[in-house]
mmCIF file of C-alpha atoms in Angstrom:
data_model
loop_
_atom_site.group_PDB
_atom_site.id
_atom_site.type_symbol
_atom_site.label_atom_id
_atom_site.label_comp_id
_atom_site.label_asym_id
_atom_site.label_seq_id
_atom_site.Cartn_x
_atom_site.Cartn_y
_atom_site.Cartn_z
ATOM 1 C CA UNK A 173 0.000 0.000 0.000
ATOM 2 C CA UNK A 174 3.016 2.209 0.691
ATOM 3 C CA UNK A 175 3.869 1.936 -3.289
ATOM 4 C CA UNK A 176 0.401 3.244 -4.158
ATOM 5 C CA UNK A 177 0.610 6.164 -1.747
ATOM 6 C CA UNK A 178 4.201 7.303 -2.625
ATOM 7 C CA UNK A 179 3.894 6.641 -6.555
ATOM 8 C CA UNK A 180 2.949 9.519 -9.073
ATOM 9 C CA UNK A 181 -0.199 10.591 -9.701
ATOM 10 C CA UNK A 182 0.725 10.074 -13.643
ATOM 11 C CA UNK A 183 2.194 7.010 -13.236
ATOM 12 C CA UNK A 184 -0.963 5.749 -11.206
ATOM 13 C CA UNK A 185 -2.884 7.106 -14.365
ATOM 14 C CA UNK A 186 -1.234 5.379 -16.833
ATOM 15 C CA UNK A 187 -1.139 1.770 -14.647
ATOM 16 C CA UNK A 188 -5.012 2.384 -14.207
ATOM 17 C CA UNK A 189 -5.842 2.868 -17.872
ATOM 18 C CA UNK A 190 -3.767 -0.131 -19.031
ATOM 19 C CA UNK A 191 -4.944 -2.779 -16.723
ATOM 20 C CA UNK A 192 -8.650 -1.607 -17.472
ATOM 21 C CA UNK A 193 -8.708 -0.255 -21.082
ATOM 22 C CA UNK A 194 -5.445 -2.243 -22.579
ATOM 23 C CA UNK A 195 -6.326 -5.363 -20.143
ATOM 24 C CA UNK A 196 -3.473 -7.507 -20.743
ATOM 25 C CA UNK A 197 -5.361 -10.844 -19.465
ATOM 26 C CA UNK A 198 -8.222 -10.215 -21.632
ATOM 27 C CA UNK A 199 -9.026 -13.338 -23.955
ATOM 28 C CA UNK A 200 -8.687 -10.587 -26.959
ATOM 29 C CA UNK A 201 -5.060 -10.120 -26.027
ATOM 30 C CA UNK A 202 -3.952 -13.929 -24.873
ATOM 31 C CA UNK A 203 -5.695 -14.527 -28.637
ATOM 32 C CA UNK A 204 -3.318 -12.617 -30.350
ATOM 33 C CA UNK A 205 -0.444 -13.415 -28.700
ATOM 34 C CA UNK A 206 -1.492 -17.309 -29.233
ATOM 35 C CA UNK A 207 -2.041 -16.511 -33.354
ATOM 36 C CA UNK A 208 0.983 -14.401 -33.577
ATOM 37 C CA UNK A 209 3.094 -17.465 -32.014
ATOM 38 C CA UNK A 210 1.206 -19.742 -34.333
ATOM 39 C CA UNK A 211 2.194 -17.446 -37.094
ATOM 40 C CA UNK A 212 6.022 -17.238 -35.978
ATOM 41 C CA UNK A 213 6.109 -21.007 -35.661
ATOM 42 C CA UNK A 214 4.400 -21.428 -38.962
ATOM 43 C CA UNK A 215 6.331 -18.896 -41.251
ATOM 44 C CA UNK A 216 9.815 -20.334 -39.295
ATOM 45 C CA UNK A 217 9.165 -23.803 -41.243
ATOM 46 C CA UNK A 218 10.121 -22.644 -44.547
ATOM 47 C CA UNK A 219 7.695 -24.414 -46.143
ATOM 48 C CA UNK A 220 5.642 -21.927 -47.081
ATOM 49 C CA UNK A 221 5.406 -20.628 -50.367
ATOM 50 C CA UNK A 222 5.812 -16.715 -50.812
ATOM 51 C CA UNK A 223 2.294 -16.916 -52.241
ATOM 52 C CA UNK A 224 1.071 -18.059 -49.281
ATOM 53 C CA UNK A 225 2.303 -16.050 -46.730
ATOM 54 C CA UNK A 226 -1.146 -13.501 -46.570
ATOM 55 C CA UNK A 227 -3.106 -16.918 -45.368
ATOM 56 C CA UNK A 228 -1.425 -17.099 -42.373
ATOM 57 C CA UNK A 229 -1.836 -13.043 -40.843
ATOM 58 C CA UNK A 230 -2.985 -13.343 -37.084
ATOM 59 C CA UNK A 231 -6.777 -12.777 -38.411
ATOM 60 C CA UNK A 232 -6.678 -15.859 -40.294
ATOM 61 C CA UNK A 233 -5.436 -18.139 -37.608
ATOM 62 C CA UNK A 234 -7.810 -16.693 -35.241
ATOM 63 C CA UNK A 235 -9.895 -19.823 -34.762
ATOM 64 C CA UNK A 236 -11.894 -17.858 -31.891
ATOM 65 C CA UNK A 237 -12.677 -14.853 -34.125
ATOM 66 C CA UNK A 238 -12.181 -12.295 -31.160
ATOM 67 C CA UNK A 239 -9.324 -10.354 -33.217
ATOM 68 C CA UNK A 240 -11.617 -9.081 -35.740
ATOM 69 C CA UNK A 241 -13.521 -6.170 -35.114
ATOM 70 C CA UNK A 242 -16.853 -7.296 -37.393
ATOM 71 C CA UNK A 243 -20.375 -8.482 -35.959
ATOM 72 C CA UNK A 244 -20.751 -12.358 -35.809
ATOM 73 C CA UNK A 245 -23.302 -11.732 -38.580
ATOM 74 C CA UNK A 246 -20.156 -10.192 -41.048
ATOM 75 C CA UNK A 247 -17.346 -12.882 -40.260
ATOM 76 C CA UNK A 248 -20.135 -15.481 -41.556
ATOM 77 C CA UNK A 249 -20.871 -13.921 -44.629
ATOM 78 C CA UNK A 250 -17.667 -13.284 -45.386
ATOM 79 C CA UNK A 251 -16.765 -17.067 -44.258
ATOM 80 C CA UNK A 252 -19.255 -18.047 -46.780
ATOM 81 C CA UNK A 253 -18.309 -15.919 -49.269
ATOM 82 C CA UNK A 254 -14.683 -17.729 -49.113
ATOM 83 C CA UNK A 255 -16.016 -21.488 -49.321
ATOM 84 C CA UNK A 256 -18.442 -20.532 -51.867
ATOM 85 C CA UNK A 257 -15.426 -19.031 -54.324
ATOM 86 C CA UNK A 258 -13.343 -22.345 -53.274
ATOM 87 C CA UNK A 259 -16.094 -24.771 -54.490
ATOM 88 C CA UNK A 260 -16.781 -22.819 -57.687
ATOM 89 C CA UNK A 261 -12.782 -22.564 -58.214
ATOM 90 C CA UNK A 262 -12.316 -26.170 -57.596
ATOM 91 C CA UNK A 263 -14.970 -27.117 -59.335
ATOM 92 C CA UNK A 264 -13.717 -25.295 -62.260
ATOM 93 C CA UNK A 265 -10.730 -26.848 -62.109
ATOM 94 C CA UNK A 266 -11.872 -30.334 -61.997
ATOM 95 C CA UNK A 267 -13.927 -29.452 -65.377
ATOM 96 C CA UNK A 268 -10.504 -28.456 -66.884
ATOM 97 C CA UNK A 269 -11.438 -24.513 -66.905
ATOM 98 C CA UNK A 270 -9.458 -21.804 -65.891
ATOM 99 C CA UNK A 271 -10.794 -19.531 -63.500
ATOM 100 C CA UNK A 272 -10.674 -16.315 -65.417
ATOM 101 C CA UNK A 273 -12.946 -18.000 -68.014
ATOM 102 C CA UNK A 274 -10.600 -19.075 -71.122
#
């Protein structure tokens, strides 16, 4: 208790808006330290190709979906906006058509 009376008023400030804006033990924060680690460990292999690289950003390995910033409502439509290109892509390919049409 000594600490908290003799600290500065600024300092105090600063320690009080972190731990209850910032909130380092939030699940938002443990998430992206987990998908940034999963991303380090991933992209350390070396078996990625350079192509890729932009499916494995912290938002895609987010397998909770509490980095992104969109409703429950947009992550699903977007979601099934992804699998429904994927289908018609592979799809196309297994007909032996390129997917720009020629």
């Amino acid at each position: 208790m000594d600490e908290l009376c003799t600290m500065p008023f600024n300092l105090f400030v600063h320690l009080y808006v972190y731990e209850e804006i910032v909130n380092p033990s939030s699940a938002k924060v443990e998430q992206i330290r987990h998908t940034e680690l999963l991303q380090a460990i991933w992209l350390s292999t070396g078996n990625i190709k350079k192509e890729d690289i932009h499916k494995f950003s912290i938002t895609e390995l987010d397998s909770l979906n509490l980095i992104s910033m969109k409703t429950i409502k947009e992550q699903s439509d977007e979601r099934e906006k992804r699998i429904a290109e994927q289908q018609k892509n592979n799809m196309l390919n297994w007909m032996g058509i390129k997917s720009n049409g020629k």
